[in-house]
Amino acid sequence: MGITTFKPATPEQLADAVRWALDAGEPLELTGTGSKRALGRPVQAGHALDLSDLSGVVSYEPEELVLTVRPATRMAEIEAMLRDRGQHLAFEPPDLGPLYGLPLGGGTLGGVLAAGLAGPRRLSAGSARDHFLGVAGVSGRGEAYKGGAKVVKNVTGYDVPKLMAGSFGTLTAMTEVTVKVLPAPEDTRTLLLHGRSDADGIRALTAALHSPHEVSGAAHLPESVAERIAPVASARAAVTAIRLEGFGPSVAARLAGLTADLGGIDGVLDRGESLAFWRAVRDAAPFHASTPDTDPLVWKLSVPPASGPRVAEELALALGDVEFFFDWGGGLIWLATPRDADAAALRGALAPFGGHATLVRGPDSLRAAVGVFQPQPAPLLALTQRVKASFDPRGVLNPGRLYAGV
Amino acid sequence: MKMPPPDPNIIAKRRELVDRLRAIVPGEGVIVDEAELRAYECDALTAYRALPLVVVLPSTTQQVSEVLKTCKEMGVKVVPRGAGTSLSGGALPLEDGVLLGMGKFNRILEVDYDNRCVVTQPGVTNLGISTRVAERGFYYAPDPSSQIACTIGGNIAENSGGVHCLKYGLTTNNVLGVEMVLMDGTVIRLGGKALDQAGYDLMGIVTGSEGLLGVVTEVTVRILKKPATARAVLIGFPSNEQAGDCVAAIIAAGIIPGGMEMMDRPAIHAAEDFLHAGYPLDVEALMIVELDGPAAEVDHLIERVVAIANDHGAVSARASTSEEERLLFWAGRKAAFPAVGRISPDYLCMDGTIPRKALPLVLSRMQELSERHGLRVANVFHAGDGNLHPLILYDANKPGELEAAEQFGADILTLCVDVGGVLTGEHGVGVEKRDLMTHQFAKADLDQQQRLKCAFDPDGLLNPGKVFPELHRCAELGRLHVSGGKLPFPDIPRF
């Protein structure tokens, strides 16, 4: 039997396709525009479920702070529509396309939610999960169902949308998603400190996050990485960056207050430069490359923020030739390693600190072999498998994308 | 309210159960005396009561694990309980079940300022966390009205919120990690001090699961630096419509207040009579908008909010000029429930969320319902996020009034769903709204939620009778209907 690709245009057709898969005992790989196909483990499925026709805005009500779309709606379209009304997705979804040699703007909101991605504002505004209010979709049982709702405050029944965030299409093929939208900040400024060591940089970020100045971005970039981001390249030094956003008078007052608290700063990025800088941090731009055969591996580590510099030190010791930078006040480490770096050594170095590592870019063979996502302790893996089975008992939706068999 | 019928076979095994529980939790940790059991017969939803078979008060995770394992072996149901402040009957005991009180888990284990989090046992109160970190100017953001009494473990069960949650989120947005025990005694950890967790977002499902999935034994929460300043504006409107429009206009102007609360005429009068906060009595709707943040921002936004209010027909708009005045504005709102208690022997507090634009419609329909059921209603609500709290006034001593009040409440909640909202915004489904779940969710939606429950608790022993209107056996929910050996569906586009 050759490869069958289903391209449903309606939830009913989607349910039919899943029922076909159940019938035939043939799992499906779910795709939207395919921009994140290289993220996660390679799917163990011989047939394809192309969801790209399930796109379009269902409803957008700025005053209700709620947006409902079909999942394959392009991020570029959504961002432009929100911008027109002075709003945005506060979790600042990254565009990882260029990390995989793809153009910017290729992704969909469904993909962003299914991958559970969030950018620098994660530390103040939360992640994709925190803004995911409602979902409708087809389970691996071929049943259409919905969870959550289309209002910003809801505790009725289990919070099913949360579970969809970061599930990589292994539980449900989504047909409609509702997210919370928020006012976009009127102004943005970024304070810069130059030449700090990793430890001193993170200490400065911690001090800023302990101030009442409502920091919405806190990153530290060693010199070799900083020099690849245009607005800060000219410093020719490590860059510690702190973002302030909000109403004009508020940003101005906080900028003055924080400058005093930090005992002086080395520079300020204006609004345009700030937007460009944080977009680069968000998308891991220093690690963009377009030679898939020789690209370094890229990992994303989520750790207790204050331990960031020590984790990085241990990683350098364990893996040798690595590059990294910090976001989320030290809690997110973007790491590039040679292609033959030992994944077990990486996870071993991380273990004493808590947190977890995700292989964001690497060849298929490696992603299947080492596990893209942090291996789970046995009892948690067993629960994970039972949760998977509750939605998709025959494993027809993206099997293996998250863990072997899940 | 029908609960699952008590199983006489379980009740007959009470002696054995007590012996086995005493071997796990020694001394006074196992309660069997009827007079002492009475203290646990209901939570804050006092209309429903039941005497638990046994109360167990463990003090370690190991004990919780062994208690659950024992109950699973014996087929005994378990109802977890924090401080018992649930308003939806989430901790209502079962006559053939163990009530698992978590009150002895009352220690804060670690304050980690560098990682801006607190690791605590679940029996610590919500306010207790904020109090502990106040010395360094931090606080825990979600602030349910019961925060002085309710526990963080209970907050996780109910996904509690409060006035702050429009801006700072609910419990689910502020919890970083939990240790929990599954019904078979397995101890698992979800999340930790890192911002993101690996794998499925099981913490997202556990938060707000109303004690149906597991028992939380340790919690890691995010703490925030207290805003530099806070000011409130007290705004009176001649109509609910104008107040509703003003709320929408504030949001449309890009302003997310720290709190935005509204009261209708009966609630304003009750509160003012009770507390003399200086509320205007000649208005139909009163709004409190609180701005918090740097002083420069707050001053700037207060001006904008007052201007927006004036554009929307406000007859009065007073901004607080001192901390005393701000607290006085809030005093009336915070005392609204007891204030209403003074003008009526009893009241039912409902809790639904609506899209804000439906507010004028819902308020006028509520007035019609009030006339139809012959009962008064007072409204206080979280205007910023559309979370209504209608207080239905009745007299339990008058025959039929409780039933009328319950019916009135159900009518309000179904109305909330009909206009695009939900049955509960913060109090939970519990037993109170359980039978209305089919109004919001279709069978397939509820079946899928119950399958999730089965993944955690296949025998359905944890807090049965809550949240879901029908109890299904997991085997029955697990069946899969496949049509059998057909060709690929011809009408789906294929390439």
mmCIF file with all atom_site columns, C-alpha atoms in Angstrom, chain A residues 27 42 66 86 156 288 388:
data_model
loop_
_atom_site.group_PDB
_atom_site.id
_atom_site.type_symbol
_atom_site.label_atom_id
_atom_site.label_alt_id
_atom_site.label_comp_id
_atom_site.label_asym_id
_atom_site.label_entity_id
_atom_site.label_seq_id
_atom_site.pdbx_PDB_ins_code
_atom_site.Cartn_x
_atom_site.Cartn_y
_atom_site.Cartn_z
_atom_site.occupancy
_atom_site.B_iso_or_equiv
_atom_site.pdbx_formal_charge
_atom_site.auth_seq_id
_atom_site.auth_comp_id
_atom_site.auth_asym_id
_atom_site.auth_atom_id
_atom_site.pdbx_PDB_model_num
ATOM 1 C CA . PRO A 1 27  ? -1.286  5.473  11.966 1.00 0.00 ? 27  PRO A CA 1
ATOM 2 C CA . PRO A 1 42  ? 10.231  11.416 13.923 1.00 0.00 ? 42  PRO A CA 1
ATOM 3 C CA . VAL A 1 66  ? -10.600 36.216 22.968 1.00 0.00 ? 66  VAL A CA 1
ATOM 4 C CA . GLY A 1 86  ? -3.346  47.052 19.325 1.00 0.00 ? 86  GLY A CA 1
ATOM 5 C CA . THR A 1 156 ? -15.713 23.984 34.458 1.00 0.00 ? 156 THR A CA 1
ATOM 6 C CA . HIS A 1 288 ? 20.135  29.866 12.615 1.00 0.00 ? 288 HIS A CA 1
ATOM 7 C CA . LYS A 1 388 ? -2.254  8.892  25.568 1.00 0.00 ? 388 LYS A CA 1
#
